[in-house]
Amino acid sequence: MPRWFYQLASPRWCYQITGKLLPWFAVAALVLLVGGSVWALAFAPADYQQGNSFRIIYLHVPSAILAQSAYMLMAVAGAIGLIWKMKVADMVLKSAAPIGASMAVLALATGAIWGKPTWGSWWVWDARLTSMLILFFLYLGVMALNSAIENESTAAQASAVLALVGLVNIPIIKYSVEWWNTLHQPATFKLTEKPAMPVEMWLPLLVMVIGFYCFFAVSLMQRLRNEIIWRERRTGWVRELLDKQ
Amino acid sequence: MAGLFMATCRREFLLSFRRKSDLVNPLIFFLMVATLFPLGVSPESGFLAQLAPGVVWVAALLATLLSMDALFRSDYEDGSLEQLLLSPQPLFVVALAKVIAHWMMTGLALTLMAPLLGVMLFLPAEGMPGLMLSLLLGTPTLSLIGAIGAALTVGLKKGGVLISLLVLPLYIPVLIFGSSAVQATVTGLPLGGYLALLGALLALALALAPLAISAALRISISS
Amino acid sequence: MAGLFMATCRREFLLSFRRKSDLVNPLIFFLMVATLFPLGVSPESGFLAQLAPGVVWVAALLATLLSMDALFRSDYEDGSLEQLLLSPQPLFVVALAKVIAHWMMTGLALTLMAPLLGVMLFLPAEGMPGLMLSLLLGTPTLSLIGAIGAALTVGLKKGGVLISLLVLPLYIPVLIFGSSAVQATVTGLPLGGYLALLGALLALALALAPLAISAALRISISS
Amino acid sequence: MLEVQKLFSERDDRVLFSQLSFTLNAGEIVQIEGQNGSGKTTLLRILSGLSRNYEGAIYWRGEPVAEVREQYCRELLYFGHQAGVKAVLTPEENLRWYAALSPLMDAAGIMEALQQVGLRGFEDVPCHSLSAGQNRRVSLARLYLSRAPLWILDEPFTAIDKRGVAAKERLLLEHARRGGSVLLTTHHELGIQGPVRKINLDQLAGTSV
Amino acid sequence: MLEVQKLFSERDDRVLFSQLSFTLNAGEIVQIEGQNGSGKTTLLRILSGLSRNYEGAIYWRGEPVAEVREQYCRELLYFGHQAGVKAVLTPEENLRWYAALSPLMDAAGIMEALQQVGLRGFEDVPCHSLSAGQNRRVSLARLYLSRAPLWILDEPFTAIDKRGVAAKERLLLEHARRGGSVLLTTHHELGIQGPVRKINLDQLAGTSV
Amino acid sequence: MSFNSFSEFLAMGGHGLYVWLSYGLGVAVLAANLIVPKLGRNRLLAEQKRRLRREEGVR
Ligand code: HEM
Ligand SMILES: Nc1ncnc2c1ncn2[C@@H]1O[C@H](COP(=O)(O)OP(=O)(O)OP(=O)(O)O)[C@@H](O)[C@H]1O
Ligand SMILES: Nc1ncnc2c1ncn2[C@@H]1O[C@H](COP(=O)(O)OP(=O)(O)OP(=O)(O)O)[C@@H](O)[C@H]1O
Ligand SMILES: [Mg+2]
Ligand SMILES: [Mg+2]
């Protein structure tokens, strides 16, 4: 194991390093998101089929991607926490869940809003939509379990087990749902296949995706720092920190 | 270890036969769904036949899910679970024994009862083998996954039935493959592929779930 | 007496909010059914729309039924029920308060959530008022009848879920009138008649059930 | 106040007691003794009106209890094997509901009662985070709140520490002094100096006192 | 045999004990004392390995318990607040399963053990028709069956009648004589004449013995 | 710039409601993700400081 891994295990070190990183990510997120949105809303060309409703993609896809990545991160953190008993990993797991869930909500909501003009209905039982809904349920499960168990370390370990079980299942769910859908229902509604988008369309998308990742980092670090203070509230360094403020 | 496995199975059977409710409940639920559907939705045979594969599978899934919470709860409440965790024998053996016993009294019973539901919902006779085979392969997976949820939530004073929320998303692949298998047999398509998938899921669950269950039990109790 | 009624309601709410599971469970069950149906049966909107009134009503009925068993069980197990029976105040007041609190947290919540299910199952928008009105009038009856079953079975060590068997036949009229009401609104027929019938059932249940519940509780405990 | 005549009860064909007769007067403490399984709990449940599994007659202030049921319930405080404490409620919330149940209990004294049973500082902790003894104490706090003259207590001292037991014993004595009466079972040797009478079910089954 | 070093535990920000160190030797009986809520149960659950809510070190025969977990579980008999008796099973069926769980318990002696705890004649009655004390006795019968050297008992005498308590005390003493060791809590005044040592959590929180 | 006027920009070719609703939601979700931890931090710090003061008071 490299040295940074052990350092990461120290909540104190983690608190300090995130304190240093946070402003940079915040600035990056702000610039990318604001710039990306303006670009997306005002400058990117309208889709020849869907017109301007297409601009929802710049929120929809980043949030959908992030919802999936956040789950991955959560499960990895859970595994580390279970195997190496690393407290910080537990805290990352707990902090990532609500952000991921909110991203899933955003993806679902923007998708639903987008669906109304394009498909004429708020909701269809399409494979992707369904699997996103299930991912959202998985998040809810982890969060609910975490909040239902009072003891912090028990809660963290239990959620870690659940997140891992969920991780094993995600590919199965995705696969099954896609397969189910193609079986039952011919492709009346299909999300636009990976489109040969013109550069001026996907470049802002890329900006937005990176911006969302930076934003995720910011929010995660904020929550993580709160969590560190709470869990380490008895230690000397937190005491000093509190005294200083 | 084999002795412990058998002893645990025997105990679970005894408990169920004494309590009866555990034994009969899922079956009654299953039957209830089959009775309520024609009453609530439509008594028309053609329409019901279309519904039947899905309804039977949804009913089996819900019946299993609802019976899961009790798997470890009474052991937790009367202190047997503590004793179990303090046994020098590997925990996953007991966990597996409990799940298997549970399955025999819910999943297997449901499978055996399924043709009755099929008839009540006018499922075409060709669908029956697919229905029973898919349930036979699918319900053990449901029990195994459900037991993980039950183990994770057993220590909770509040929010006991989180379990549905935790487990349901994980059940969905089984539901999809299972009901598709039945539909395939009804329409005369081959169902080997679906059964293979259900079998693969079962193998995966059999390999991983007992470990997850025992880890979850230790975690739940340790607070 | 009014004080006792309010105090009991307050306690039940507190208990539910603390335990959460009692509160959220029926709702989750309700939602689950709405998600599982499209997955298990068919995701096609036209087909689902036909099913919707019946499925929502069956789901509401099952959600209520499954939540009934807990109504007196925890009070029985921790000894509060004995204390209740030894209170000099009329038992039916407390029983009624418990049922009403229970209804607010299941039936009423289900009613409020029903439109969401309607959307997920593609129930035409015209059906919504009928759905909500019929649930609003029907679910209290379900709670009242269910409570009688719960009271009769609370003392049983074995065979707890007799309750489904006892209660289900009594639920069927409510189910039939309720789902017919929704179907009527969807097809544009008047639904006043159905609502009147549901209302009459409710009035009858409100008048008789509290007495039956308190008698049943005394009998269950006295063994 | 409470008079029992020729009480008979059996369980699973085993006679627990028969021809059991005694009177409980105001200001008296009666301890029911007996081995495990001798029928103490059964007797107390019968006397409190919870169980109807008996033959014989029970009078309250001279009238059959069945006829003065409401009156009897008003004047009775029963404490059973199960403490009747809701795990997810706090001690205060638990007691508040008991105060609503019974007219002879006043909600105003709850804090005071919790103080008396040593749960000050735990008023707002959910009972599932209390220890075994603390949970029993929550229910015992009802004794401090109640003004009911007749107390029927089934092993009230279970899981209570020594100091707690001594305090409860003083409370019983004081209750008797004020003219109340107490019927209790306990396997503990009572340290009360006062009007304590014992009824032993092991010896007395089948006879009358 | 069992050595505890600098054990620390807190619940809800309240320190129950810290710097608690003691050794339990073969042939010794140690009674943990303390008021209700002082942390006795918490301590026993930690020592038995059920709870991980602690800091400090626990050694079994010189090695950290976490590393010899299986061995430790084999040699341990734990009796908790909850008796672990299934209400719908009979005493015999209950014990039979316990015998399957633990290699150091032999099923052959079950009838004998039930006789010892005074449940002869009740072997085939479902436990929900037994009295409170009889239910506890079912679980206590494990003490007669087990050959485990370390017994950790949390209030084993609850609800047991006087004769039963005396018998259990003799049993503990005999276990110690045979080289076993016992760690127990009870609010009851132990009548054992022998190697009993007391650890009081009220006084000892924060210090070492 | 793919719009000629601000009102055209707002109208989004008839899909204004959907687009702006989405972006509004997006802003709301992102803002919530910043504000909730921020408020949490304030509360946490205040609570812990109060606790420290209390404990010092006891000592
Ligand atoms: C509630 C409704 C919806 C949900 C839950 C949803 C969910 C998703 C998900 C999970 C992705 C995958 C993101 C990734 O990993 O790359 C995605 C991508 C996408 N969605 Fe949606 N979607 C919804 C509605 C819509 C609608 C109505 C449209 C447009 C007609 C749409 C268009 C797209 C496009 C163009 C992509 C990008 C495809 C790609 O890059 O692979 N979505 N959506
Ligand atoms: N699950 C829990 N969560 C939080 N706190 C708890 C929990 N269980 C116990 N406590 C607290 O820990 C303290 C010690 O409890 P414990 O059960 O160890 O006491 P005890 O010494 O066994 O008392 P008793 O004599 O009543 O059995 C109590 O003050 C209680 O409030
Ligand atoms: N629900 C029941 N059904 C059948 N028999 C019962 C039931 N409850 C108790 N008994 C039997 O009645 C007898 C008396 O039980 P009871 O609970 O009154 O004893 P007890 O004197 O209170 O004992 P303990 O000191 O253990 O509390 C016991 O032998 C028991 O087997
Ligand atoms: Mg008793
Ligand atoms: Mg204790």
XYZ file of C-alpha atoms in Angstrom, chain C residues 55-197:
143
model
C -54.408 -2.733 -9.530
C -54.470 0.430 -7.446
C -57.437 -0.823 -5.466
C -56.002 -4.290 -4.947
C -52.725 -2.696 -3.868
C -54.508 -0.422 -1.414
C -56.449 -3.338 -0.010
C -53.370 -5.496 0.429
C -51.362 -2.639 1.900
C -54.046 -2.038 4.498
C -54.488 -5.711 5.223
C -50.788 -6.276 5.735
C -50.469 -3.329 8.059
C -53.389 -4.417 10.223
C -51.626 -7.177 12.102
C -49.287 -4.705 13.751
C -52.146 -2.592 15.096
C -52.403 -4.307 18.484
C -49.493 -6.720 18.334
C -46.772 -4.509 19.762
C -49.104 -3.293 22.486
C -49.808 -6.897 23.316
C -46.191 -7.897 23.398
C -44.926 -5.145 25.630
C -47.863 -5.252 28.012
C -49.471 -1.936 27.093
C -52.592 -3.717 25.961
C -53.169 -5.124 29.452
C -52.914 -1.638 30.837
C -55.348 -0.446 28.234
C -57.877 -3.067 29.194
C -57.536 -2.129 32.834
C -58.269 1.496 32.175
C -61.564 2.691 33.661
C -62.292 4.618 30.498
C -64.389 3.009 27.768
C -62.233 0.767 25.655
C -63.940 1.572 22.394
C -62.724 5.147 22.574
C -59.124 4.036 22.589
C -59.841 1.418 19.940
C -61.450 3.993 17.699
C -58.595 6.396 18.252
C -56.079 3.749 17.315
C -57.968 2.828 14.163
C -58.387 6.420 13.101
C -54.715 7.151 13.671
C -53.857 4.021 11.760
C -56.083 5.044 8.904
C -54.566 8.488 8.697
C -51.171 6.938 8.334
C -52.128 4.241 5.867
C -55.463 4.820 4.148
C -55.231 8.563 3.943
C -51.607 8.420 2.891
C -52.460 5.869 0.239
C -55.237 8.076 -1.025
C -52.904 11.015 -1.312
C -50.341 8.891 -3.105
C -52.797 7.286 -5.465
C -52.456 9.880 -8.239
C -48.754 9.058 -8.487
C -49.629 5.421 -9.009
C -52.236 6.479 -11.466
C -49.606 8.279 -13.523
C -47.185 5.390 -13.346
C -49.879 3.037 -14.553
C -51.177 5.479 -17.160
C -54.603 5.863 -15.604
C -56.404 8.497 -17.711
C -56.575 11.843 -15.961
C -60.387 11.677 -15.816
C -60.093 8.681 -13.529
C -58.159 10.489 -10.805
C -61.044 12.129 -8.904
C -62.949 8.868 -8.817
C -59.842 7.049 -7.655
C -59.197 9.445 -4.825
C -62.797 9.761 -3.714
C -63.381 6.036 -3.696
C -60.184 5.436 -1.744
C -61.082 8.193 0.679
C -64.415 6.571 1.440
C -63.276 2.969 1.180
C -60.017 2.779 3.109
C -61.476 3.759 6.524
C -63.865 0.841 6.200
C -60.913 -1.412 5.438
C -59.106 -0.184 8.546
C -62.129 -0.640 10.772
C -62.863 -4.150 9.578
C -59.212 -5.096 9.679
C -58.955 -3.941 13.258
C -61.631 -6.432 14.292
C -59.547 -9.204 12.779
C -56.419 -7.874 14.436
C -58.156 -7.781 17.810
C -59.429 -11.326 17.458
C -56.020 -12.747 16.611
C -53.751 -10.669 18.831
C -53.326 -13.205 21.591
C -52.466 -16.115 19.372
C -49.003 -17.556 19.703
C -49.521 -19.654 16.668
C -51.474 -18.821 13.599
C -51.224 -15.058 13.759
C -52.138 -14.467 10.193
C -55.478 -15.984 10.425
C -56.345 -12.348 10.152
C -56.211 -12.384 6.370
C -58.666 -15.225 6.265
C -61.044 -13.593 8.684
C -60.978 -10.216 7.107
C -60.664 -10.809 3.411
C -64.255 -11.860 2.724
C -65.437 -8.697 4.425
C -63.130 -6.611 2.273
C -64.465 -7.832 -1.012
C -67.529 -5.592 -1.246
C -65.348 -2.561 -0.641
C -62.970 -3.679 -3.364
C -65.765 -4.235 -5.845
C -67.518 -0.940 -5.236
C -64.235 0.933 -5.129
C -62.765 -0.341 -8.347
C -66.100 -0.070 -10.090
C -66.250 3.571 -9.059
C -62.888 4.235 -10.660
C -63.823 2.380 -13.795
C -67.011 4.384 -13.946
C -65.165 7.688 -13.877
C -62.754 6.505 -16.525
C -65.581 5.585 -18.854
C -67.497 8.731 -17.976
C -70.376 7.067 -16.131
C -71.781 8.642 -12.969
C -70.073 7.418 -9.839
C -72.483 8.801 -7.249
C -74.085 5.426 -6.664
C -70.832 3.688 -5.892
C -69.734 6.434 -3.584
C -73.052 6.258 -1.761
C -72.568 2.546 -1.282
